[in-house]
Amino acid sequence: MDNKMLSEALISMLGAGNVRTGELMKTHTTFRIGGAADYYVTPQAEKQIADVIAFLKKSDIKYIVIGNGSNILVSDEGFRGVVVELGDGFSDYEFLQDSQDNSDEVLVKASAGMKLTRLGNQLAANGIAGFEFATGIPGCIGGAVRMNAGAYGGEMKDVLKEVTVLTPEGGVLTLQADELHMGYRTSVIKEAGYIVLEAKIRLKEGDPEVIRETMKDLTIRRTTKQPLEYPSAGSTFKRPEGYFAGKLIMDSGLAGYQVGGAQVSEKHCGFVINAGDATARDVRTLMDNVRDIVYKKYGVTLEPEVKFLGEF
């Protein structure tokens, strides 16, 4: 399919305002790195998501679905395909009536593109507790459920009730939390290639002042221990069983190790940061070098938590 036909097809499904060409991905990732995607589309309704994904699959066109771009490294050459962003059109939430009518329990439905920090702040303002751990994680509900995001002793599996997904076959399926087999940075959603549309989470009523103090404490801990002043993708490597990636890297003498504009954070060695005009190649080379050095020293293979998009 030539570019003109593809553009016309995408515009017919999504509207001209929701289809961009040659969009620089560095403006859509927390790493602030990445070349241009051929097409960048922003569906505004669930049917549009289903229609565009079905079309791209049928046409054998490469695509990726993203939210906040917080866990990806995009090639300097960009992405030869279509980036589908579930963003502002999928950033709402609402409180639901729980049929079990537990007096202090609150059921919240949030769309896939809802940013975790924004949701956490809204919940705190309404005196809803239990989501404090996720407030500050630089992602959206969709990615958080897919990867079972967690921090400071909490994980999405602890609060998730059910999730509605788009299946690879184009159907809509609702799965209960115990059907998702959520583990460390994984779930059935990831393994099956489902796309999260919305999630329902179980929380509790709480004291707004206590909630705010908890969030304030976690914010202080994050800013003290993590290099939030620099662009990054958060934790760069998965936690190896029985170890901590950051400590292995630190003990290998790699704090501050730099390749071009990419650097192992001196504040937290589990983070690779964009210290200034880093390229995707800088980051990938640094990650490869860190992996090799840690393996040579400790016999432990570090696996990337970051997803690579495009050619490297």
C-alpha positions as MATLAB code, in Angstrom:
seq = 'MDNKMLSEALISMLGAGNVRTGELMKTHTTFRIGGAADYYVTPQAEKQIADVIAFLKKSDIKYIVIGNGSNILVSDEGFRGVVVELGDGFSDYEFLQDSQDNSDEVLVKASAGMKLTRLGNQLAANGIAGFEFATGIPGCIGGAVRMNAGAYGGEMKDVLKEVTVLTPEGGVLTLQADELHMGYRTSVIKEAGYIVLEAKIRLKEGDPEVIRETMKDLTIRRTTKQPLEYPSAGSTFKRPEGYFAGKLIMDSGLAGYQVGGAQVSEKHCGFVINAGDATARDVRTLMDNVRDIVYKKYGVTLEPEVKFLGEF';
ca = [
       0.000    0.000    0.000;
       1.472    3.347   -0.996;
       1.687    6.321    1.361;
      -1.197    8.204   -0.224;
      -3.580    5.258    0.111;
      -2.487    4.635    3.706;
      -2.951    8.296    4.650;
      -6.398    8.404    3.078;
      -7.431    5.200    4.856;
      -6.253    6.419    8.271;
      -7.903    9.826    7.814;
     -11.180    8.201    6.777;
     -11.211    6.208   10.022;
      -9.838    8.789   12.460;
     -10.227   12.244   10.917;
      -7.437   14.434    9.579;
      -6.748   16.008   12.976;
      -5.854   12.619   14.435;
      -3.354   11.549   11.784;
       0.178   12.979   11.600;
       3.086   12.062    9.356;
       6.782   12.260   10.146;
       6.097   12.789   13.840;
       9.274   12.988   15.958;
       9.021   10.375   18.677;
      11.373   12.244   20.993;
       8.409   14.486   21.802;
       6.359   11.444   22.867;
       8.794    9.515   25.063;
      10.055   10.204   28.565;
      13.607    9.558   27.295;
      13.139   12.553   24.935;
      14.851   10.458   22.272;
      13.703    9.098   18.926;
      13.417    9.793   15.225;
      10.255   10.204   13.193;
       7.424    7.696   12.937;
       5.910    7.348    9.480;
       2.440    7.836   10.961;
       1.270    8.886   14.420;
      -2.440    8.442   15.064;
      -4.634    9.289   18.040;
      -7.971    7.440   18.108;
     -10.691    9.079   20.167;
     -13.087    6.150   20.651;
     -12.866    2.401   21.268;
     -14.389    1.613   17.876;
     -11.697    3.690   16.196;
      -9.018    1.667   17.983;
     -10.580   -1.603   16.855;
     -11.036   -0.353   13.297;
      -7.522    0.996   12.862;
      -5.840   -2.064   14.435;
      -7.886   -4.425   12.270;
      -6.982   -2.403    9.178;
      -3.264   -2.332    9.995;
      -3.186   -6.076   10.628;
      -5.083   -6.871    7.442;
      -2.728   -4.615    5.473;
       0.344   -6.158    7.159;
       1.552   -2.736    8.351;
       3.789   -2.513   11.414;
       2.279   -0.708   14.389;
       2.727   -0.161   18.095;
       0.263    1.065   20.715;
       1.639    3.500   23.300;
       0.410    5.614   26.172;
       2.810    8.032   27.850;
       5.886    6.649   26.093;
       7.499    5.979   29.448;
       9.055    2.579   28.802;
      10.344    2.745   25.223;
      13.523    3.704   23.425;
      12.872    4.727   19.824;
      15.587    4.362   17.211;
      17.314    7.476   15.885;
      15.968    6.432   12.475;
      12.431    6.411   13.865;
       9.735    3.827   13.210;
       8.671    2.580    9.802;
       5.040    2.052   10.587;
       2.131    3.464   12.561;
       2.267    4.567   16.195;
      -1.170    4.410   17.827;
      -1.404    6.610   20.915;
      -4.121    6.094   23.502;
      -3.901    9.499   25.095;
      -6.300   12.351   25.791;
      -9.240   10.525   24.233;
      -8.842    7.808   26.855;
      -8.004    9.758   29.985;
     -11.259    9.784   31.928;
     -12.294    8.086   35.152;
     -15.412    7.653   37.244;
     -16.525    6.283   40.581;
     -18.799    3.241   40.384;
     -21.331    1.749   42.761;
     -19.979   -1.539   44.099;
     -22.670   -4.220   44.073;
     -21.200   -5.689   47.270;
     -21.827   -2.342   48.948;
     -18.819   -2.485   51.258;
     -19.089    0.722   53.210;
     -15.495    1.923   52.906;
     -14.655    0.381   49.531;
     -14.597    2.495   46.381;
     -14.624    1.137   42.849;
     -12.954    3.346   40.228;
     -13.034    2.857   36.469;
     -10.193    4.467   34.526;
      -9.485    4.519   30.807;
      -6.205    3.225   29.388;
      -4.690    6.631   28.656;
      -5.266    8.042   32.129;
      -1.903    9.067   33.600;
      -1.177    7.425   36.940;
      -0.053   10.635   38.633;
      -3.110   12.556   37.490;
      -5.418    9.778   38.683;
      -3.593    9.549   42.004;
      -3.958   13.277   42.600;
      -7.666   13.171   41.727;
      -8.220   10.252   44.077;
      -6.356   11.994   46.891;
      -8.502   15.101   46.410;
     -11.574   12.895   46.886;
     -10.217   11.137   49.982;
      -9.636    7.801   48.219;
      -6.702    5.749   49.525;
      -4.754    2.792   48.157;
      -3.306    4.270   44.968;
      -0.562    6.324   46.544;
       2.176    3.895   45.439;
       1.366    4.513   41.755;
       1.287    8.293   41.977;
       4.615    9.361   40.535;
       5.100    6.405   38.204;
       5.484    8.012   34.748;
       2.935    5.943   32.878;
      -0.725    5.380   32.114;
      -3.297    2.881   33.331;
      -2.995    0.722   30.214;
       0.734    0.180   30.477;
       0.603   -0.110   34.255;
      -1.899   -2.973   34.081;
      -0.081   -4.667   31.204;
       3.259   -4.601   33.046;
       1.894   -4.851   36.603;
       3.630   -1.596   37.487;
       4.641   -1.148   41.077;
       6.657    0.911   43.516;
       7.294    1.210   47.246;
       5.607   -2.047   48.191;
       2.521   -1.702   46.004;
       1.626   -3.207   42.626;
      -1.304   -2.899   40.263;
      -2.337   -6.477   41.039;
      -2.995   -5.368   44.617;
      -5.792   -2.996   43.583;
      -7.021   -4.310   40.234;
     -10.538   -5.779   40.040;
     -10.974   -6.305   36.297;
      -9.754   -5.062   32.949;
     -11.392   -4.683   29.542;
      -9.131   -5.413   26.585;
      -9.142   -5.544   22.816;
      -8.001   -8.990   21.675;
      -5.721   -9.635   18.672;
      -8.804  -10.946   16.852;
     -10.609   -7.643   17.367;
     -12.988   -8.741   20.109;
     -13.586   -6.980   23.409;
     -12.983   -9.095   26.489;
     -13.359   -8.406   30.205;
     -10.986  -10.310   32.469;
     -11.031  -10.566   36.239;
      -7.832   -9.810   38.133;
      -7.233  -13.447   39.054;
      -7.325  -14.390   35.367;
      -4.423  -12.096   34.506;
      -1.602  -14.050   36.220;
       0.140  -10.816   37.086;
       3.765  -11.205   38.094;
       6.897   -9.110   38.147;
       6.459   -6.747   35.168;
       4.240   -9.177   33.298;
       0.672  -10.387   32.834;
      -1.565  -12.346   30.486;
      -2.245   -9.028   28.755;
       1.389   -8.701   27.740;
       1.805  -12.339   26.772;
      -1.415  -12.529   24.732;
      -0.938   -9.206   22.949;
      -4.114   -7.656   24.347;
      -4.646   -3.885   24.284;
      -6.010   -2.435   27.520;
      -9.102   -0.261   27.045;
     -10.060    0.370   30.667;
      -9.547   -0.987   34.158;
     -11.532   -1.115   37.362;
      -9.632   -0.793   40.608;
     -10.710   -1.362   44.197;
      -9.702    1.302   46.677;
     -10.905    2.562   50.062;
     -12.115    5.741   51.619;
      -9.443    7.424   53.679;
      -8.380   10.544   55.493;
      -7.376   13.127   52.850;
      -4.679   14.527   55.109;
      -3.120   11.093   55.672;
      -3.265   10.350   51.936;
      -1.576   13.630   51.098;
       1.147   13.016   53.693;
       1.795    9.547   52.290;
       2.053   10.934   48.766;
       4.330   13.726   49.977;
       6.604   11.194   51.671;
       6.792    9.042   48.524;
       7.535   12.109   46.410;
      10.421   13.047   48.703;
      11.759    9.497   48.530;
      11.520    9.497   44.736;
      13.197   12.854   44.248;
      15.924   11.989   46.756;
      16.765    8.583   45.301;
      15.840    8.847   41.616;
      17.243   11.145   38.893;
      13.891   12.730   38.083;
      15.601   15.894   36.900;
      16.773   14.036   33.770;
      14.811   12.350   30.980;
      14.793    8.571   31.351;
      12.592    5.525   30.983;
      12.613    4.736   34.682;
      14.227    1.456   35.734;
      16.264    0.387   32.726;
      16.778   -3.281   33.589;
      14.493   -5.865   35.143;
      15.297   -7.055   38.633;
      17.262  -10.326   38.338;
      16.043  -13.062   40.662;
      17.918  -12.766   43.945;
      19.573   -9.463   43.016;
      18.936   -5.764   42.434;
      20.008   -4.446   39.033;
      21.032   -1.059   40.386;
      23.310   -2.557   43.047;
      24.963   -4.916   40.566;
      25.666   -1.961   38.287;
      26.938    0.194   41.150;
      29.144   -2.600   42.504;
      30.586   -3.016   39.011;
      31.940    0.521   39.288;
      29.586    1.894   36.642;
      28.001    4.821   38.494;
      28.318    7.791   36.166;
      29.486    5.608   33.264;
      28.747    7.483   30.049;
      28.444    6.835   26.317;
      27.821   10.029   24.398;
      24.913   11.773   26.072;
      23.677    8.627   27.848;
      24.754    8.010   31.416;
      24.280    5.570   34.268;
      22.777    7.780   36.955;
      25.051    8.441   39.894;
      21.986    8.951   42.076;
      20.455    5.558   41.203;
      22.425    3.124   39.042;
      19.247    1.359   37.979;
      18.466    4.371   35.784;
      20.054    5.233   32.457;
      19.484    8.932   31.844;
      19.601   11.302   28.905;
      22.261   13.582   30.359;
      22.228   15.851   27.329;
      21.350   15.252   23.677;
      21.727   11.471   23.998;
      20.925    9.423   20.929;
      19.154    6.088   20.951;
      22.426    4.526   19.811;
      24.188    6.052   22.850;
      21.623    4.492   25.184;
      21.633    1.102   23.467;
      25.446    0.934   23.425;
      25.629    1.911   27.082;
      23.043   -0.719   28.012;
      24.887   -3.406   26.075;
      28.178   -2.458   27.733;
      26.632   -2.450   31.206;
      25.078   -5.855   30.582;
      28.415   -7.308   29.435;
      30.407   -5.838   32.329;
      27.921   -7.027   34.970;
      27.832  -10.511   33.449;
      31.614  -10.724   33.345;
      31.886   -9.640   36.987;
      28.920  -11.445   38.549;
      27.646  -13.993   36.016;
      24.219  -12.350   36.049;
      22.511  -11.398   32.791;
      20.594   -8.125   32.989;
      17.453   -8.040   30.860;
      16.139   -4.712   29.545;
      12.926   -3.405   31.019;
      12.908   -0.833   28.240;
      11.278   -1.824   24.936;
      13.201   -1.004   21.766;
      11.240    0.428   18.862;
      12.663    0.659   15.358;
      15.978   -0.512   13.909;
      19.099   -0.566   16.069;
];
